[in-house]
CSV table of C-alpha atoms in Angstrom, one decimal:
chain,number,residue,atom,x,y,z
A,1349,MET,CA,8.1,6.4,34.4
A,1350,ASN,CA,9.8,8.6,31.8
A,1351,GLN,CA,8.9,8.8,28.2
A,1352,ILE,CA,11.9,6.8,26.9
A,1353,THR,CA,11.0,3.8,29.2
A,1354,ARG,CA,7.4,4.0,28.1
A,1355,LEU,CA,8.5,3.9,24.4
A,1356,ARG,CA,10.8,1.0,25.0
A,1357,GLU,CA,7.9,-1.0,26.7
A,1358,GLU,CA,5.6,-0.2,23.7
A,1359,GLU,CA,8.3,-1.5,21.4
A,1360,PHE,CA,8.7,-4.6,23.6
A,1361,PHE,CA,5.0,-5.4,23.4
A,1362,GLU,CA,5.1,-5.0,19.6
A,1363,ARG,CA,7.9,-7.5,19.4
A,1364,LEU,CA,6.0,-10.0,21.6
A,1365,GLU,CA,3.0,-9.7,19.2
A,1366,TRP,CA,5.3,-10.1,16.2
A,1367,PHE,CA,6.7,-13.2,17.8
A,1368,ILE,CA,3.2,-14.7,18.3
A,1369,ASN,CA,2.4,-13.9,14.6
A,1370,ILE,CA,5.6,-15.7,13.5
A,1371,ARG,CA,4.5,-18.7,15.4
A,1372,TRP,CA,1.2,-18.7,13.4
A,1373,ALA,CA,3.4,-18.7,10.2
A,1374,THR,CA,5.4,-21.6,11.7
A,1375,ILE,CA,2.3,-23.7,12.3
A,1376,VAL,CA,1.3,-23.2,8.6
A,1377,PHE,CA,4.9,-24.2,7.5
A,1378,ILE,CA,4.8,-27.4,9.6
A,1379,ILE,CA,1.5,-28.5,8.1
A,1380,LEU,CA,2.5,-27.7,4.5
A,1381,ALA,CA,6.0,-29.2,4.9
A,1382,ALA,CA,4.5,-32.5,6.2
A,1383,LEU,CA,2.0,-32.7,3.4
A,1384,VAL,CA,4.6,-31.9,0.7
A,1385,ALA,CA,7.1,-34.5,2.2
A,1386,ILE,CA,4.4,-37.2,2.3
A,1387,ILE,CA,2.5,-36.5,-1.0
A,1388,ILE,CA,5.3,-35.2,-3.3
A,1389,PHE,CA,8.5,-36.8,-2.0
A,1390,LYS,CA,6.8,-40.0,-0.7
A,1391,VAL,CA,8.6,-39.7,2.7
A,1392,SER,CA,7.1,-41.7,5.6
A,1393,LEU,CA,6.4,-39.5,8.6
A,1394,PRO,CA,4.5,-40.1,11.8
A,1395,ILE,CA,1.7,-37.8,10.9
A,1396,ILE,CA,-0.4,-38.2,14.1
A,1397,PRO,CA,2.4,-37.0,16.4
A,1398,ILE,CA,3.3,-34.2,14.1
A,1399,TYR,CA,-0.2,-32.8,13.9
A,1400,ALA,CA,-0.7,-33.4,17.6
A,1401,ILE,CA,2.3,-31.2,18.3
A,1402,THR,CA,0.9,-28.6,15.8
A,1403,LEU,CA,-2.4,-28.6,17.7
A,1404,ILE,CA,-0.5,-28.0,21.0
A,1405,ILE,CA,1.3,-25.0,19.4
A,1406,ILE,CA,-2.1,-23.7,18.2
A,1407,ILE,CA,-3.5,-24.0,21.7
A,1408,TYR,CA,-0.7,-22.3,23.6
A,1409,ASN,CA,-0.2,-19.6,21.0
A,1410,THR,CA,-3.9,-18.7,21.3
A,1411,GLY,CA,-3.4,-18.5,25.0
A,1412,PHE,CA,-0.3,-16.3,24.6
A,1413,LYS,CA,-2.3,-14.0,22.3
A,1414,PHE,CA,-5.1,-13.6,24.8
A,1415,TYR,CA,-2.6,-13.1,27.7
A,1416,LEU,CA,-0.7,-10.4,25.7
A,1417,THR,CA,-3.9,-8.4,25.2
A,1418,GLN,CA,-4.5,-8.5,29.0
A,1419,ILE,CA,-1.0,-7.3,30.0
A,1420,LYS,CA,-0.7,-4.9,27.2
A,1421,HIS,CA,-3.2,-2.5,28.8
A,1422,LYS,CA,-1.3,-2.7,32.1
A,1423,THR,CA,2.2,-1.5,32.7
A,1424,LEU,CA,3.7,-4.8,33.9
A,1425,PRO,CA,7.2,-4.9,32.3
A,1426,THR,CA,8.4,-7.7,34.7
A,1427,ASN,CA,5.5,-10.0,33.8
A,1428,ALA,CA,6.0,-9.2,30.1
A,1429,ARG,CA,9.6,-10.3,30.2
A,1430,LYS,CA,8.7,-13.5,32.1
A,1431,PHE,CA,6.1,-14.0,29.5
A,1432,ALA,CA,8.8,-13.8,26.7
A,1433,ILE,CA,11.0,-16.3,28.6
A,1434,THR,CA,8.1,-18.7,29.0
A,1435,GLN,CA,7.3,-18.6,25.3
A,1436,SER,CA,10.9,-19.2,24.4
A,1437,ILE,CA,11.3,-22.3,26.7
A,1438,LEU,CA,8.0,-23.8,25.6
A,1439,ASP,CA,9.0,-23.4,22.0
A,1440,ILE,CA,12.4,-25.0,22.5
A,1441,ILE,CA,10.8,-28.0,24.2
A,1442,ILE,CA,8.1,-28.4,21.5
A,1443,LEU,CA,10.6,-28.0,18.7
A,1444,THR,CA,12.9,-30.7,20.3
A,1445,ILE,CA,9.9,-33.1,20.5
A,1446,LEU,CA,9.1,-32.3,16.8
A,1447,ILE,CA,12.7,-33.0,15.8
A,1448,HIS,CA,12.6,-36.3,17.7
A,1449,PHE,CA,9.5,-37.5,15.8
A,1450,THR,CA,11.0,-36.4,12.4
A,1451,GLY,CA,14.4,-38.1,12.4
A,1452,GLY,CA,16.3,-36.7,15.3
A,1453,SER,CA,19.9,-36.1,14.4
A,1454,GLU,CA,19.1,-37.1,10.8
A,1455,ASN,CA,16.7,-34.3,10.4
A,1456,PRO,CA,18.4,-31.3,8.6
A,1457,PHE,CA,15.7,-29.0,9.9
A,1458,VAL,CA,17.3,-29.2,13.4
A,1459,PHE,CA,19.3,-26.2,12.3
A,1460,TYR,CA,16.1,-24.2,12.2
A,1461,PHE,CA,16.7,-23.7,15.9
A,1462,ILE,CA,19.0,-20.9,14.8
A,1463,PHE,CA,16.1,-18.8,13.6
A,1464,HIS,CA,14.3,-19.3,16.9
A,1465,THR,CA,17.5,-18.3,18.7
A,1466,ILE,CA,17.9,-15.1,16.7
A,1467,LEU,CA,14.3,-14.1,17.1
A,1468,THR,CA,14.1,-14.7,20.8
A,1469,SER,CA,17.5,-13.1,21.5
A,1470,MET,CA,15.9,-9.8,20.2
A,1471,LEU,CA,13.4,-10.1,23.1
A,1472,LEU,CA,15.6,-11.4,25.9
A,1473,SER,CA,18.4,-9.8,27.8
A,1474,LYS,CA,22.0,-10.8,27.1
A,1475,ARG,CA,22.1,-13.2,30.1
A,1476,TYR,CA,18.9,-15.0,29.2
A,1477,SER,CA,19.8,-15.2,25.5
A,1478,TYR,CA,23.0,-17.2,26.4
A,1479,ILE,CA,21.0,-19.3,28.9
A,1480,GLN,CA,18.5,-20.0,26.1
A,1481,ALA,CA,21.4,-21.1,23.8
A,1482,GLY,CA,22.7,-23.4,26.5
A,1483,ILE,CA,19.2,-25.0,27.0
A,1484,VAL,CA,18.8,-25.5,23.2
A,1485,SER,CA,22.2,-27.2,23.1
A,1486,ILE,CA,21.5,-29.4,26.1
A,1487,LEU,CA,18.1,-30.5,24.8
A,1488,VAL,CA,19.2,-31.2,21.3
A,1489,VAL,CA,22.5,-32.9,22.2
A,1490,GLY,CA,20.6,-34.8,24.9
A,1491,LEU,CA,18.1,-36.1,22.3
A,1492,PHE,CA,21.0,-37.2,20.1
A,1493,ALA,CA,22.6,-39.1,23.0
A,1494,LEU,CA,19.3,-40.7,24.2
A,1495,GLU,CA,18.6,-42.0,20.6
A,1496,TYR,CA,22.2,-43.2,20.2
A,1497,LEU,CA,22.0,-45.1,23.6
A,1498,GLU,CA,18.5,-46.4,22.5
A,1499,ILE,CA,17.0,-45.0,25.8
A,1500,VAL,CA,14.3,-43.4,23.6
A,1501,PRO,CA,13.2,-44.9,20.2
A,1502,HIS,CA,14.6,-43.3,17.1
A,1503,HIS,CA,12.0,-42.4,14.4
A,1504,SER,CA,13.7,-42.8,11.0
A,1505,ILE,CA,12.6,-40.8,8.0
A,1506,LYS,CA,11.9,-43.6,5.6
A,1507,GLY,CA,12.4,-42.6,2.0
A,1508,PHE,CA,14.7,-39.8,2.9
A,1509,ILE,CA,17.8,-41.3,4.7
A,1510,ASN,CA,18.3,-45.1,4.6
A,1511,ILE,CA,21.5,-45.1,6.7
A,1512,ALA,CA,21.4,-45.2,10.5
A,1513,LEU,CA,23.3,-42.0,11.0
A,1514,TYR,CA,22.0,-41.6,14.5
A,1515,LYS,CA,24.4,-44.5,15.5
A,1516,ASN,CA,27.4,-43.0,13.7
A,1517,LEU,CA,29.6,-41.3,16.4
A,1518,THR,CA,31.6,-39.4,13.9
A,1519,TYR,CA,28.5,-37.9,12.3
A,1520,LEU,CA,27.0,-37.1,15.7
A,1521,ALA,CA,30.2,-35.4,16.9
A,1522,ALA,CA,30.4,-33.3,13.7
A,1523,VAL,CA,26.7,-32.3,13.8
A,1524,THR,CA,26.9,-31.6,17.6
A,1525,PHE,CA,29.9,-29.4,17.2
A,1526,VAL,CA,28.5,-27.5,14.2
A,1527,PHE,CA,25.1,-27.1,15.9
A,1528,ILE,CA,26.4,-25.8,19.3
A,1529,SER,CA,28.9,-23.5,17.7
A,1530,THR,CA,26.3,-22.1,15.3
A,1531,ILE,CA,23.8,-21.5,18.1
A,1532,PHE,CA,26.2,-19.7,20.3
A,1533,ILE,CA,27.7,-17.6,17.4
A,1534,ALA,CA,24.2,-16.6,16.3
A,1535,THR,CA,23.4,-15.6,19.9
A,1536,PHE,CA,26.6,-13.6,20.2
A,1537,PHE,CA,26.0,-11.6,16.9
A,1538,THR,CA,22.3,-11.1,17.7
A,1539,VAL,CA,22.9,-9.9,21.2
A,1540,SER,CA,25.8,-7.6,20.1
A,1541,ILE,CA,23.7,-6.1,17.3
A,1542,SER,CA,20.7,-5.7,19.5
A,1543,GLU,CA,22.8,-4.0,22.2
A,1544,GLN,CA,24.2,-1.5,19.7
A,1545,LEU,CA,20.8,-0.8,18.2
A,1546,ASN,CA,19.2,-0.3,21.6
A,1547,LEU,CA,22.1,2.1,22.6
A,1548,LYS,CA,21.7,4.1,19.4
A,1549,GLU,CA,17.9,4.1,19.8
A,1550,LYS,CA,18.2,5.4,23.3
A,1551,GLU,CA,20.6,8.1,22.3
A,1552,LEU,CA,18.3,9.2,19.4
A,1553,LYS,CA,15.2,9.2,21.7
A,1554,GLU,CA,17.1,11.2,24.3
A,1555,ALA,CA,18.2,13.7,21.6
A,1556,ASN,CA,14.7,13.9,20.3
A,1557,LEU,CA,13.4,14.7,23.8
A,1558,LYS,CA,16.0,17.4,24.2
A,1559,LEU,CA,15.0,18.9,20.8
A,1560,LEU,CA,11.3,18.8,21.9
A,1561,GLU,CA,12.2,20.6,25.1
A,1562,LYS,CA,14.3,23.2,23.2
A,1563,ASP,CA,11.4,23.7,20.8
A,1564,ARG,CA,9.0,24.2,23.7
A,1565,LEU,CA,11.4,26.8,25.2
A,1566,LYS,CA,11.7,28.5,21.9
A,1567,ASP,CA,7.9,28.7,21.6
A,1568,GLU,CA,7.7,30.1,25.2
A,1569,TYR,CA,10.4,32.7,24.3
A,1570,VAL,CA,8.6,33.7,21.0
A,1571,LYS,CA,5.3,33.9,22.9
A,1572,MET,CA,6.8,36.1,25.6
A,1573,VAL,CA,8.6,38.4,23.1
A,1574,SER,CA,5.5,38.6,20.8
A,1575,HIS,CA,3.3,39.5,23.8
A,1576,ASP,CA,5.7,42.2,24.9
A,1577,LEU,CA,5.8,43.7,21.4
A,1578,LYS,CA,2.1,43.5,20.6
A,1579,SER,CA,1.0,46.2,23.1
A,1580,PRO,CA,3.6,48.8,22.2
A,1581,LEU,CA,2.9,48.2,18.5
A,1582,ALA,CA,-0.9,48.6,19.1
A,1583,SER,CA,-0.2,51.9,20.9
A,1584,ILE,CA,2.0,53.1,18.1
A,1585,LEU,CA,-0.6,52.1,15.5
A,1586,SER,CA,-3.3,53.9,17.4
A,1587,LEU,CA,-1.3,57.1,17.6
A,1588,LEU,CA,-0.4,57.0,13.9
A,1589,GLU,CA,-4.1,56.5,13.0
A,1590,THR,CA,-4.9,59.6,15.2
A,1591,VAL,CA,-2.2,61.7,13.5
A,1592,THR,CA,-2.9,60.6,9.9
A,1593,GLY,CA,-6.7,60.9,10.5
A,1594,GLY,CA,-6.3,64.6,11.3
A,1595,PHE,CA,-7.5,64.2,14.9
A,1596,ALA,CA,-4.4,65.8,16.3
A,1597,GLY,CA,-4.5,68.8,13.9
A,1598,SER,CA,-3.8,69.4,10.2
A,1599,ILE,CA,-0.7,67.9,8.7
A,1600,GLU,CA,1.1,68.7,5.4
A,1601,GLU,CA,0.8,66.2,2.6
A,1602,LYS,CA,4.4,65.1,2.4
A,1603,PRO,CA,4.8,64.3,6.2
A,1604,LYS,CA,1.3,62.6,6.0
A,1605,GLU,CA,2.4,60.4,3.2
A,1606,LEU,CA,5.5,59.3,5.2
A,1607,LEU,CA,3.5,58.6,8.3
A,1608,GLN,CA,1.0,56.5,6.2
A,1609,ARG,CA,3.9,54.5,4.9
A,1610,ILE,CA,5.1,54.0,8.5
A,1611,GLN,CA,1.6,53.1,9.5
A,1612,LYS,CA,1.5,50.3,6.9
A,1613,LYS,CA,4.8,48.9,8.2
A,1614,VAL,CA,3.6,49.0,11.8
A,1615,GLU,CA,0.3,47.3,10.7
A,1616,PHE,CA,2.4,44.5,9.2
A,1617,LEU,CA,4.6,44.1,12.3
A,1618,HIS,CA,1.5,44.1,14.5
A,1619,HIS,CA,-0.1,41.4,12.4
A,1620,TYR,CA,3.2,39.4,12.4
A,1621,THR,CA,3.5,39.5,16.2
A,1622,LYS,CA,-0.1,38.5,16.5
A,1623,ASP,CA,0.5,35.4,14.2
A,1624,LEU,CA,3.6,34.5,16.2
A,1625,LEU,CA,1.7,34.8,19.4
A,1626,ASP,CA,-1.1,32.6,18.0
A,1627,LEU,CA,1.5,30.1,16.7
A,1628,SER,CA,3.2,29.8,20.1
A,1629,ARG,CA,0.0,29.7,22.1
A,1630,ILE,CA,-1.7,27.0,20.0
A,1631,ARG,CA,1.5,24.9,19.9
A,1632,ALA,CA,2.0,25.2,23.6
A,1633,GLU,CA,-1.5,24.1,24.5
A,1634,ARG,CA,-1.4,20.5,25.5
A,1635,SER,CA,-5.1,19.9,25.4
A,1636,LEU,CA,-8.1,21.2,23.4
A,1637,ASN,CA,-11.1,22.9,24.9
A,1638,ILE,CA,-13.5,20.4,23.4
A,1639,GLN,CA,-17.2,21.5,23.5
A,1640,SER,CA,-20.4,21.0,21.6
A,1641,ILE,CA,-20.6,23.7,19.0
A,1642,ASN,CA,-22.9,24.7,16.0
A,1643,ILE,CA,-20.7,24.5,12.9
A,1644,LYS,CA,-23.0,27.0,11.0
A,1645,ASP,CA,-22.5,29.6,13.8
A,1646,VAL,CA,-18.8,29.1,13.7
A,1647,ILE,CA,-18.6,29.6,9.9
A,1648,TYR,CA,-20.8,32.7,10.0
A,1649,THR,CA,-18.9,34.3,12.9
A,1650,ALA,CA,-15.6,33.8,11.0
A,1651,ALA,CA,-17.1,35.2,7.8
A,1652,GLU,CA,-18.4,38.3,9.6
A,1653,ILE,CA,-14.9,38.9,11.1
A,1654,ALA,CA,-13.2,38.4,7.7
A,1655,LEU,CA,-15.6,40.5,5.6
A,1656,PRO,CA,-14.7,44.0,6.8
A,1657,LYS,CA,-11.1,43.5,5.9
A,1658,ILE,CA,-12.0,43.4,2.2
A,1659,GLY,CA,-15.2,45.5,2.2
A,1660,GLU,CA,-14.0,47.4,-0.8
A,1661,LYS,CA,-14.2,44.2,-3.0
A,1662,ASP,CA,-17.4,43.0,-4.8
A,1663,ILE,CA,-17.1,39.3,-4.0
A,1664,GLN,CA,-20.0,36.9,-3.6
A,1665,LEU,CA,-19.8,34.6,-0.5
A,1666,ASN,CA,-22.0,31.5,-0.4
A,1667,ILE,CA,-22.2,29.3,2.7
A,1668,ASP,CA,-23.8,25.9,2.3
A,1669,VAL,CA,-24.2,23.8,5.5
A,1670,GLN,CA,-25.8,20.4,5.1
A,1671,ASP,CA,-29.1,20.1,7.0
A,1672,ASN,CA,-28.2,16.9,8.8
A,1673,ILE,CA,-25.3,18.5,10.6
A,1674,SER,CA,-26.4,19.5,14.1
A,1675,ASN,CA,-23.7,20.1,16.7
A,1676,ILE,CA,-20.1,18.8,16.5
A,1677,GLU,CA,-17.4,18.4,19.1
A,1678,ALA,CA,-14.4,20.8,18.7
A,1679,ASP,CA,-12.4,23.6,20.2
A,1680,LYS,CA,-14.6,26.6,19.2
A,1681,GLU,CA,-11.9,29.2,19.3
A,1682,LEU,CA,-9.4,27.2,17.2
A,1683,LEU,CA,-12.0,26.1,14.7
A,1684,THR,CA,-13.1,29.7,14.3
A,1685,TYR,CA,-9.5,30.6,13.6
A,1686,VAL,CA,-9.4,27.9,10.9
A,1687,PHE,CA,-12.4,29.3,9.0
A,1688,LEU,CA,-11.3,32.9,9.6
A,1689,ASN,CA,-7.9,32.2,8.0
A,1690,LEU,CA,-9.3,30.2,5.0
A,1691,ILE,CA,-12.1,32.7,4.3
A,1692,ALA,CA,-9.8,35.8,4.8
A,1693,ASN,CA,-7.2,34.2,2.4
A,1694,ALA,CA,-9.9,33.5,-0.2
A,1695,PHE,CA,-11.1,37.1,0.0
A,1696,LYS,CA,-7.5,38.4,-0.1
A,1697,TYR,CA,-6.5,36.6,-3.2
A,1698,THR,CA,-9.8,36.8,-5.1
A,1699,PRO,CA,-10.4,39.8,-7.4
A,1700,SER,CA,-13.6,41.8,-7.5
A,1701,GLY,CA,-16.4,40.0,-9.2
A,1702,GLY,CA,-15.2,36.6,-7.9
A,1703,LYS,CA,-17.0,34.0,-5.8
A,1704,ILE,CA,-16.3,32.1,-2.6
A,1705,LEU,CA,-18.0,29.0,-1.4
A,1706,VAL,CA,-17.9,27.5,2.1
A,1707,LYS,CA,-19.5,24.1,2.2
A,1708,ALA,CA,-20.0,21.8,5.1
A,1709,SER,CA,-21.3,18.2,4.9
A,1710,LEU,CA,-21.3,15.0,7.0
A,1711,LYS,CA,-20.5,11.5,5.9
A,1712,ASN,CA,-20.0,8.5,8.1
A,1713,GLU,CA,-19.7,10.7,11.2
A,1714,LEU,CA,-16.8,12.6,9.4
A,1715,LEU,CA,-17.2,16.4,9.0
A,1716,MET,CA,-16.2,17.5,5.5
A,1717,ILE,CA,-15.4,21.1,4.9
A,1718,GLU,CA,-14.6,22.8,1.5
A,1719,VAL,CA,-13.5,26.5,1.1
A,1720,LYS,CA,-13.5,27.3,-2.7
A,1721,ASP,CA,-12.6,30.5,-4.4
A,1722,THR,CA,-12.2,31.8,-8.0
A,1723,GLY,CA,-9.0,33.7,-7.1
A,1724,ILE,CA,-5.5,33.9,-8.5
A,1725,GLY,CA,-4.6,30.3,-7.6
A,1726,ILE,CA,-1.3,28.8,-6.4
A,1727,PRO,CA,1.6,27.8,-8.6
A,1728,SER,CA,1.8,24.0,-8.8
A,1729,GLU,CA,5.4,23.9,-7.6
A,1730,ASP,CA,4.3,25.8,-4.4
A,1731,ILE,CA,1.5,23.5,-3.4
A,1732,PRO,CA,3.6,20.9,-1.6
A,1733,HIS,CA,5.0,23.7,0.6
A,1734,ILE,CA,1.9,25.7,1.2
A,1735,PHE,CA,1.4,24.5,4.8
A,1736,GLU,CA,5.0,25.1,5.9
A,1737,GLU,CA,5.8,27.8,8.4
A,1738,PHE,CA,6.8,31.2,6.9
A,1739,PHE,CA,6.2,29.9,3.4
A,1740,ARG,CA,4.4,32.2,0.9
A,1741,ALA,CA,3.5,31.3,-2.7
A,1742,SER,CA,5.8,32.8,-5.3
A,1743,ASN,CA,3.0,34.7,-7.1
A,1744,VAL,CA,2.0,36.7,-4.0
A,1745,ALA,CA,5.2,37.0,-1.9
A,1746,LYS,CA,6.2,40.3,-3.5
A,1747,THR,CA,2.8,41.8,-4.1
A,1748,THR,CA,0.9,41.3,-0.9
A,1749,LYS,CA,1.8,41.5,2.8
A,1750,GLY,CA,1.7,38.3,4.8
A,1751,THR,CA,3.6,36.2,7.4
A,1752,GLY,CA,3.3,32.7,6.0
A,1753,LEU,CA,2.1,31.4,9.3
A,1754,GLY,CA,-1.7,31.2,8.9
A,1755,LEU,CA,-2.0,28.0,6.9
A,1756,SER,CA,0.7,26.3,9.0
A,1757,LEU,CA,-1.5,27.1,12.1
A,1758,VAL,CA,-4.6,25.9,10.2
A,1759,LYS,CA,-3.0,22.5,9.5
A,1760,HIS,CA,-1.7,22.2,13.1
A,1761,ILE,CA,-5.2,22.8,14.5
A,1762,ILE,CA,-6.8,20.3,12.1
A,1763,LYS,CA,-4.3,17.7,13.0
A,1764,ARG,CA,-5.0,18.3,16.7
A,1765,HIS,CA,-8.6,17.5,15.9
A,1766,ARG,CA,-7.5,14.2,14.4
A,1767,GLY,CA,-8.3,15.5,10.9
A,1768,ASP,CA,-6.5,16.1,7.6
A,1769,ILE,CA,-6.3,19.0,5.2
A,1770,SER,CA,-5.5,19.2,1.5
A,1771,VAL,CA,-5.4,21.8,-1.3
A,1772,GLU,CA,-6.2,21.9,-5.0
A,1773,SER,CA,-5.4,24.9,-7.2
A,1774,LYS,CA,-5.1,26.0,-10.7
A,1775,LEU,CA,-3.2,29.2,-11.5
A,1776,GLY,CA,-5.6,31.9,-12.6
A,1777,GLU,CA,-8.7,29.8,-11.9
A,1778,GLY,CA,-8.9,29.4,-8.1
A,1779,THR,CA,-8.1,27.4,-5.1
A,1780,THR,CA,-10.0,24.8,-3.0
A,1781,PHE,CA,-9.1,23.9,0.5
A,1782,ARG,CA,-10.6,20.7,1.9
A,1783,PHE,CA,-10.4,19.3,5.4
A,1784,THR,CA,-12.0,16.5,7.3
A,1785,MET,CA,-12.3,15.7,11.0
A,1786,PRO,CA,-14.3,13.4,13.2
A,1787,ARG,CA,-17.6,14.8,14.3
A,1788,ASN,CA,-17.1,13.5,17.8
A,1789,GLN,CA,-13.7,14.1,19.3
A,1790,SER,CA,-14.3,12.0,22.3
A,1791,SER,CA,-15.0,8.8,20.4
């Protein structure tokens, strides 16, 4: 079964549930309308039959709700559509009986059948929608005829209409014509609009799937190119380090300066291809390698990797892990990348003499992480875009090297762990990244 069919089935089940919920609202409406008519407008109604019908609706709607929960967990589209038709027919019969006990052709609420027709036509096929319109017309007109011929007793609404309109042929003919034409016109427009919406929806979903496939191919291409570039760049970088370090013999100052500038450019390209490779690899992975890990070990490992990069800075790093946190469930490699990126960024944009705090706590089985620094901060207008791919804050874009991919990857990884990440920052005072994720990924 393809993805489009599955999405349409999910939507169909949602509409079935919505239809059941509307029936609960209808039950409340019937009870309130009967009470208002009797108490406020002093209209005489057969209250026992009305509430008996309401009780029947409550019983079968409860049954429908239970049955929907049963078939929802199974892929049974045929049964689901039969279920929708059964609901529709039962509703029509019950509404016809209710109209009979509340004035028959003299009851203006008979035109409420239009709402039922519109709602059910959204669930049913074109053929069944018109069959339903025909059944409604036959039952209602049949009721009018049976009351007119006195085959079934007519229940007048005393205090509302004092004329026996149900015996007036002209009135009956007019009401019958207006009712049938309205029902079929409503069915026609509902079916037409539903068909057009379904067609557009299908086209949009197919286009979306094509875009997802193109995105996947793009990631594969970027991954392949990045991988092919990474090794040559690493070799070039190694050779440049050998030459500039004097291991290949002495070199004059001017050529050495030029080579060092080339080396910095190659280092940036090497870092850029690594980030692109990480981005493509992580986005391409369909499942996480979930395992039980020690969060403190992950944080310390990431900090040890990040520290040498800024060894020249005098920055105080504090790691505070709550004692009640034992092991958590996560992808160790990806979570290490998250901490490495956040800690490395904190070091990168915090001047000497600053402080960095990494704090981990647990609340209601939710892991809460905070990475706080006293660095240069992020401009307020840049904060909404900070997690976008290739975006760099305006106060660092021209002064420091970077790809703008790290935080985008961090957010992607956190989302894959069913978590969320946010940032608070004040320019010149520092930045705080906070993220949360469930302690147990399997639950």
